Short mmCIF file of C-alpha atoms in Angstrom, two decimals:
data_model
loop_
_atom_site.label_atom_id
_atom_site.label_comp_id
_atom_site.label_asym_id
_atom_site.label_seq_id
_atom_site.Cartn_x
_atom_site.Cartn_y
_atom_site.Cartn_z
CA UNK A 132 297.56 98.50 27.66
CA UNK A 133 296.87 99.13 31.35
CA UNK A 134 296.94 96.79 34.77
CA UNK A 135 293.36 96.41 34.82
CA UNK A 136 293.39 95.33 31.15
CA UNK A 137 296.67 92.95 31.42
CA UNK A 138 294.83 91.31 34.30
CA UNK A 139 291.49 90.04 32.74
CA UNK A 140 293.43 89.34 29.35
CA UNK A 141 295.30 86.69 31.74
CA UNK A 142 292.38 85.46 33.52
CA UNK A 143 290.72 85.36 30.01
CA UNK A 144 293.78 82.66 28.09
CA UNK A 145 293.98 80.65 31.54
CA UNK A 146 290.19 80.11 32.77
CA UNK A 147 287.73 81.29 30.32
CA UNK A 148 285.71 78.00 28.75
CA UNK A 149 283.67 77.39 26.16
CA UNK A 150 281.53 75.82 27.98
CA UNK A 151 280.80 79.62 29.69
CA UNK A 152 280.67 80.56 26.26
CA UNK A 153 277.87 78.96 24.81
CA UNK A 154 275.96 79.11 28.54
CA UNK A 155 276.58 83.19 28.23
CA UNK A 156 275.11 83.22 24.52
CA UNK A 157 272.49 80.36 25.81
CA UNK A 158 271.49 82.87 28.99
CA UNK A 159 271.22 85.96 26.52
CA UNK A 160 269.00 84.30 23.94
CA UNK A 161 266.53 83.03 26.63
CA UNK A 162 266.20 85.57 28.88
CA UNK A 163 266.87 83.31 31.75
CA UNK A 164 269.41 81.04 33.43
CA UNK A 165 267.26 78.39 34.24
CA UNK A 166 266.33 77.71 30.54
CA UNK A 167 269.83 77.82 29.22
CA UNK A 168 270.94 75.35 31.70
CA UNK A 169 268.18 73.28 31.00
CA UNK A 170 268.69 73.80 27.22
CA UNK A 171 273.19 73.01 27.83
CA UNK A 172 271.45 69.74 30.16
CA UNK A 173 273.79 71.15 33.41
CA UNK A 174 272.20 72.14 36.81
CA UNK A 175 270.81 75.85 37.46
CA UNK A 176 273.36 76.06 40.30
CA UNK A 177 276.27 75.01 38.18
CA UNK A 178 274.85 77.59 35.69
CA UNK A 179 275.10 79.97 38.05
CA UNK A 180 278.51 79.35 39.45
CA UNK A 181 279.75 79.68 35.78
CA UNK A 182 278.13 83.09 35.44
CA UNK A 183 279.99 84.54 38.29
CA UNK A 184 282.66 82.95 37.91
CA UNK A 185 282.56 85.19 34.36
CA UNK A 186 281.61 88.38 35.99
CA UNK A 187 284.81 87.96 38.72
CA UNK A 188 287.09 87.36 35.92
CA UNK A 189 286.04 90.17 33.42
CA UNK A 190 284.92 92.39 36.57
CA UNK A 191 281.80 93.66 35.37
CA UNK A 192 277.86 92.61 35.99
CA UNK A 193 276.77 90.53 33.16
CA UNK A 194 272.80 89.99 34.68
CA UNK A 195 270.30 92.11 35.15
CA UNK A 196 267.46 89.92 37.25
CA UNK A 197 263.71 91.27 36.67
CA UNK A 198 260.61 89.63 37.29
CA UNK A 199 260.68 87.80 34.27
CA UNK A 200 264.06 86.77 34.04
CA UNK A 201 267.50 88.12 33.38
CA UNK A 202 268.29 90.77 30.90
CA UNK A 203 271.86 91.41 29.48
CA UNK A 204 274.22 94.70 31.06
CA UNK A 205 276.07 96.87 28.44
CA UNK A 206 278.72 95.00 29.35
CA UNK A 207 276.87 91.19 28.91
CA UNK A 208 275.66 92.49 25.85
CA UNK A 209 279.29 93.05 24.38
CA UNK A 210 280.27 89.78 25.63
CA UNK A 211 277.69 87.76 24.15
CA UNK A 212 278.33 89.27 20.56
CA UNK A 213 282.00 88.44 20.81
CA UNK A 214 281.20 85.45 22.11
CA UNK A 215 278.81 84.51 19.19
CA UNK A 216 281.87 85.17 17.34
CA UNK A 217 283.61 82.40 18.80
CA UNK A 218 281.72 80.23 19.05
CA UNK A 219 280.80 80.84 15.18
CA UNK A 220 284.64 80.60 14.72
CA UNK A 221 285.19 77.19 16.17
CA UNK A 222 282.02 75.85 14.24
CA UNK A 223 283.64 77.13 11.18
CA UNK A 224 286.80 75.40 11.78
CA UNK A 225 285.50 72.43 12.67
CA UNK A 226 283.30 72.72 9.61
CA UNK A 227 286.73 73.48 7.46
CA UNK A 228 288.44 70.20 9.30
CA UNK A 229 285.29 67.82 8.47
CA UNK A 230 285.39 69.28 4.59
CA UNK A 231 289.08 68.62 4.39
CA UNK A 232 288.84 65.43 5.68
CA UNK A 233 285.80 64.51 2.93
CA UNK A 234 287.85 65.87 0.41
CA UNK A 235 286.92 68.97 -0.14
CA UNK A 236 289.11 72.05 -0.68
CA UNK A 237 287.31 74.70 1.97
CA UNK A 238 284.51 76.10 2.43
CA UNK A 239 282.56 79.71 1.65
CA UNK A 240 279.28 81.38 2.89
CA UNK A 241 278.56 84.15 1.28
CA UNK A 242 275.46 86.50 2.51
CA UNK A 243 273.79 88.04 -0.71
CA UNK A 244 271.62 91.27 -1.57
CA UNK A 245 269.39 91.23 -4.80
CA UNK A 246 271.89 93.62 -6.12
CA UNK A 247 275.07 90.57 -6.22
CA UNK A 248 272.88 87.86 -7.31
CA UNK A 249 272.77 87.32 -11.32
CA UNK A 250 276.53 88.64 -12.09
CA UNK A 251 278.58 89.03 -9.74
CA UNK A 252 278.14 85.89 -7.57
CA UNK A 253 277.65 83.32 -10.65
CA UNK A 254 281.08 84.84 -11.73
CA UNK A 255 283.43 84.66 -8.71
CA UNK A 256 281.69 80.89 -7.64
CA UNK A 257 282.91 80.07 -11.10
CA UNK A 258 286.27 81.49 -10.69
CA UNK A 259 286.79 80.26 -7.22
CA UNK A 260 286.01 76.28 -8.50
CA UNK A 261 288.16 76.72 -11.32
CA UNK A 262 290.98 77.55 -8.77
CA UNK A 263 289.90 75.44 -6.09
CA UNK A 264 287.30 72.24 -7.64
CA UNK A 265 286.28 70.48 -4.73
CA UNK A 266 285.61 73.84 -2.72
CA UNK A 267 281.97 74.03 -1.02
CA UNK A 268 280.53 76.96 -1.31
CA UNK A 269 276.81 78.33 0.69
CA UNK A 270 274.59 80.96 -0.34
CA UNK A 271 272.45 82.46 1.55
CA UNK A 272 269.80 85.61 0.63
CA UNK A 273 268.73 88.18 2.90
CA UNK A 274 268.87 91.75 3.34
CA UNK A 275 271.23 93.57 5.10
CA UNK A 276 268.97 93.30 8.31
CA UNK A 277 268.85 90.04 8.34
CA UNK A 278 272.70 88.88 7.01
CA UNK A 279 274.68 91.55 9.34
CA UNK A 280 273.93 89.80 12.61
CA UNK A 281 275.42 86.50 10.97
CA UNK A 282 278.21 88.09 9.83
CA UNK A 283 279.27 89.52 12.97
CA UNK A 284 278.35 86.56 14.68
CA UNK A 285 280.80 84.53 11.94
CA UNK A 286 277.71 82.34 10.65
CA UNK A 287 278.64 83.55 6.86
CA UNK A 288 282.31 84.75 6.28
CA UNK A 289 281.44 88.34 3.35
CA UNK A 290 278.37 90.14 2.51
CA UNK A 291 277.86 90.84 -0.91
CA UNK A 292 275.54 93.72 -2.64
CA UNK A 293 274.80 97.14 -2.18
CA UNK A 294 276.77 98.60 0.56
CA UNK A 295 274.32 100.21 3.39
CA UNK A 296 274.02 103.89 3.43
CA UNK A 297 275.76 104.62 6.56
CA UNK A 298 278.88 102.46 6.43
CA UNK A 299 280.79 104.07 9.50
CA UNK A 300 281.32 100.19 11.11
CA UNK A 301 285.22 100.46 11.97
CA UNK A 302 284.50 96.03 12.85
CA UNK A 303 284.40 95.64 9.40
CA UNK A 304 285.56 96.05 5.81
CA UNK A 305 283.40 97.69 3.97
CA UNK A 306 285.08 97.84 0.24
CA UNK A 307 283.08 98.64 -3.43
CA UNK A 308 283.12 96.81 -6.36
CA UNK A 309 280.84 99.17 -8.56
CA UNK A 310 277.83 101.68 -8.95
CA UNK A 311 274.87 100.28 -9.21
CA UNK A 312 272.19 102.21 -11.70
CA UNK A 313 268.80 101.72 -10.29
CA UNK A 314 265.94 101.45 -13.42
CA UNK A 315 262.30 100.56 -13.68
CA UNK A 316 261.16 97.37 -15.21
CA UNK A 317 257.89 95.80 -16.14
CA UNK A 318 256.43 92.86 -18.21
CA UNK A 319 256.10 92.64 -22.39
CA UNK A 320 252.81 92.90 -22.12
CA UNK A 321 252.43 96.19 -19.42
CA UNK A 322 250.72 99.08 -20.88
CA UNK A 323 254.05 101.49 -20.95
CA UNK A 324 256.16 98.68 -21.93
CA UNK A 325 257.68 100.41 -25.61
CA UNK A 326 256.76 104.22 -24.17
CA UNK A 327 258.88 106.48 -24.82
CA UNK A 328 259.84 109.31 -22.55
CA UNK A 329 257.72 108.05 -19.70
CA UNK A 330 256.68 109.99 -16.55
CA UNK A 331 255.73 109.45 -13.14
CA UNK A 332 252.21 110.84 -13.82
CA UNK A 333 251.90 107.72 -16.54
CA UNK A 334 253.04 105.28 -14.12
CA UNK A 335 251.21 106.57 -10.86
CA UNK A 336 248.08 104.40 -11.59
CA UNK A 337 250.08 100.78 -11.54
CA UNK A 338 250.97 99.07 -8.67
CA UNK A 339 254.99 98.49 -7.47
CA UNK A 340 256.76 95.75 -6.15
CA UNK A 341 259.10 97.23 -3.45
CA UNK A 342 261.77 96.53 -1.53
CA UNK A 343 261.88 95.86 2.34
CA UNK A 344 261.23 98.91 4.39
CA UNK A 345 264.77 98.24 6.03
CA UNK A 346 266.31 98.39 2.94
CA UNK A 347 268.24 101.90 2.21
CA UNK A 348 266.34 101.82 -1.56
CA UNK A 349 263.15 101.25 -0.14
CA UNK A 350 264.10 104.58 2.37
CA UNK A 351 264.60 106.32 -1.02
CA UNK A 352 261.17 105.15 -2.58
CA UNK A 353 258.76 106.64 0.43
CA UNK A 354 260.77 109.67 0.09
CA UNK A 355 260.11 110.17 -3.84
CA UNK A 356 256.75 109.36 -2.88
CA UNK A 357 256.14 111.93 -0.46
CA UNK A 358 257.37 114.55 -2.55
CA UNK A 359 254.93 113.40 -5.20
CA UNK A 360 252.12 114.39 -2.91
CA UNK A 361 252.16 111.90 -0.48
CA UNK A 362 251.73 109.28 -3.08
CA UNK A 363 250.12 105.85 -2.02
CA UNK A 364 250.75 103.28 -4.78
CA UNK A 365 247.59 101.56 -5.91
CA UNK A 366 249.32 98.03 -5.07
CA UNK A 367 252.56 97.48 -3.26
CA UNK A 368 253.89 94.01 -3.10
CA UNK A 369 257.10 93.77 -1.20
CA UNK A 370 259.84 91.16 -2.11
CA UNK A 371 263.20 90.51 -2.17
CA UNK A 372 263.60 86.95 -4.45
CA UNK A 373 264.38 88.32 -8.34
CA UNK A 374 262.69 85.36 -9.59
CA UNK A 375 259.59 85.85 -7.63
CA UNK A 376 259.73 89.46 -9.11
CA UNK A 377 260.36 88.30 -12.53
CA UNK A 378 257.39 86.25 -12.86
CA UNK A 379 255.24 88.89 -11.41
CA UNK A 380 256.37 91.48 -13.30
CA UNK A 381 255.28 89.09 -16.77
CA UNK A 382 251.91 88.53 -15.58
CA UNK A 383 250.53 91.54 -13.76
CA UNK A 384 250.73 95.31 -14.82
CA UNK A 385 253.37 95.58 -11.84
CA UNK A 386 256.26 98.43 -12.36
CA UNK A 387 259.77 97.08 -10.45
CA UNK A 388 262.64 98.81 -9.19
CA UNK A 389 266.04 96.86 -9.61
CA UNK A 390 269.78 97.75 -9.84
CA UNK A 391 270.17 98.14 -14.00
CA UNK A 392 273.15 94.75 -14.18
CA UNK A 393 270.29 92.73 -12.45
CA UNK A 394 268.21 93.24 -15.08
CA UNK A 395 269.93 93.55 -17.69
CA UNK A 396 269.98 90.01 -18.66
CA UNK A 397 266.10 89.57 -18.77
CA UNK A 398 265.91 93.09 -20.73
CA UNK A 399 268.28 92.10 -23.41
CA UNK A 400 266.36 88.95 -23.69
CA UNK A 401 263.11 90.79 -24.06
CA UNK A 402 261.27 88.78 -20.74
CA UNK A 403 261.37 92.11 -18.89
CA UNK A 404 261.31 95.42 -20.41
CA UNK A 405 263.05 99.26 -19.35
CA UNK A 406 260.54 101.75 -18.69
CA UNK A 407 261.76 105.01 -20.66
CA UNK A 408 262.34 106.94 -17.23
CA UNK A 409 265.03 107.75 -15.56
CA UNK A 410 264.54 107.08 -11.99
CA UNK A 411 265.61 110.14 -9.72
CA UNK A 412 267.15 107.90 -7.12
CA UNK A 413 268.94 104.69 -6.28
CA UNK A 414 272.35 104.94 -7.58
CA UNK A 415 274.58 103.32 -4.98
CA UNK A 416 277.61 101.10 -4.72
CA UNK A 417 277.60 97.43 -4.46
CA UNK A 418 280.28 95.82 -2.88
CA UNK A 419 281.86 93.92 -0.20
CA UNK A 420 281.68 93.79 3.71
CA UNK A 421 283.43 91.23 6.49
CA UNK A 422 285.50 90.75 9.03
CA UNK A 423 288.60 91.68 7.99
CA UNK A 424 291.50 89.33 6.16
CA UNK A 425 292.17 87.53 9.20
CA UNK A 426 288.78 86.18 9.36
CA UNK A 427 289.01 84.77 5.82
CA UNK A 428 289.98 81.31 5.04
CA UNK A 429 291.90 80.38 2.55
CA UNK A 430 289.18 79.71 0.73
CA UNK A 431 287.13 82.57 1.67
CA UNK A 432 290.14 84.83 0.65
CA UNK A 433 290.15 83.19 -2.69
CA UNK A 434 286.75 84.03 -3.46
CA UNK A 435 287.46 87.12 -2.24
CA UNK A 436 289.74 87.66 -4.55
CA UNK A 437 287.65 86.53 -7.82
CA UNK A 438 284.91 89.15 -6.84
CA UNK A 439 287.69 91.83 -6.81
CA UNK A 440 288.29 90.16 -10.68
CA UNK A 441 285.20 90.04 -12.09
CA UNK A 442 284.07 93.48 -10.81
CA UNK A 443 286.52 95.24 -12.93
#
């Protein structure tokens, strides 16, 4: 660790504030100091003074000023993120303090992909309450997109689903749970539903409901298109909510692309049906991402732990 770094560490534990804090995160959101400080009700000087009084202690330029504002350095942009963190962190706790005092046992937000939703999650929220019965836990569904700025930012403590393609984040923990098999589905009633040894050529006149274009299967998708001759499907819905796709799939002649344990409850149960094709991409792992154990609460870890459980 060197002088330089020593120093602002120092400076850091002795004079940094919250307050700066949230006016930094307030300053980068808006685009301008005068609408933060309006927003945190203090005066545009005072805002000001705090600013600097940040860029003296970390000795860097946080601020950029344009014509339209103030834009974020490199170095502002860094320090918002980890500041988001805090922030997120101390709203947690006081969140885990306010559930302890109602009684509860902790609390757990878990960020979920399509491809965690019917078994995996149902399975480690009941595991978890058997351990823990008054824990509270949160859902919330999103892709990847969406859910990996609030985990970094400590607004949900894990990701769950598939893992991205490109998983070289050394912030986080990144660990798999299983392979996910990806298969095409349609309603009873579709016109291939029962077909044996399908092809693409029979399916090629039915519209798809897709994934996001963010998402890595949807990546996969346009490419098998394009090597079928730049194939446009007829209709393309695009939609991330299983039950959404579930009802569509029973009343139009819609094919659907889902991870095989999604589906498999719905198959077995004859509401969706298995096309007879075996779909050239899409096999990927599902699994876990966050923080790290030492962002985990002792809740958090235990549900942690019951994914590791029912996953095997």
């Amino acid at each position: 660790m060197n002088a330089r770094h020593t120093r602002i560490v120092d400076r850091a534990i002795t004079r940094l504030k919250l307050k700066q804090l949230r006016l930094l995160v307030a300053v980068g959101e808006f685009g301008s100091i005068q609408h933060a400080a309006r927003e945190l009700q203090i005066s545009q000087p005072a805002a000001t003074k705090l600013i600097q009084d940040l860029e003296l202690d970390f000795e860097v330029q946080l601020f950029r000023r344009t014509n339209r504002g103030v834009i974020p350095t490199d170095y502002g942009e860094a320090l918002i993120r980890h500041g988001k963190l805090i922030m997120g962190q101390v709203s947690n706790a006081a969140q885990e303090l306010d559930d302890l005092t109602e009684g509860s046992s902790g609390r757990v937000v878990v960020g979920t992909l399509i491809a965690a939703a019917p078994i995996l999650l149902p399975g480690a929220i009941r595991k978890t309450i058997a351990e823990r019965p008054n824990v509270a836990i949160k859902v919330v569904e999103g892709t990847n997109d969406a859910l990996m700025p609030a985990l970094y930012s400590g607004e949900i403590d894990m990701i769950v689903g598939r893992l991205p393609a490109f998983r070289a984040r050394p912030e986080l923990v990144q660990e798999k749970l299983l392979d996910a098999r990806v298969v095409a589905v349609v309603g009873k009633r579709h016109p291939l539903a029962g077909r044996k040894s399908v092809t693409f050529t029979q399916i090629r006149p039915f519209g798809w409901i897709l994934p996001p274009p963010e998402t890595t299967l949807r990546r996969q998708i346009d490419q098998y298109f394009v090597s079928k001759g730049q194939y446009i499907p007829p209709r393309a819905l695009e939609s991330v909510s299983y039950l959404t796709n579930r009802s569509l799939l029973q009343e139009l002649d819609l094919v659907g692309l889902m991870p095989e344990h999604v589906v498999a409850q719905d198959v077995n149960s004859g509401l969706l049906v298995e096309l007879d094709w075996s779909v050239p991409f899409g096999k990927g792992p599902v699994g876990i991402s966050y923080r790290g154990p030492d962002s985990l609460s002792p809740a958090a870890f235990e549900f942690l732990k019951a994914l590791h459980e029912i996953s095997y």
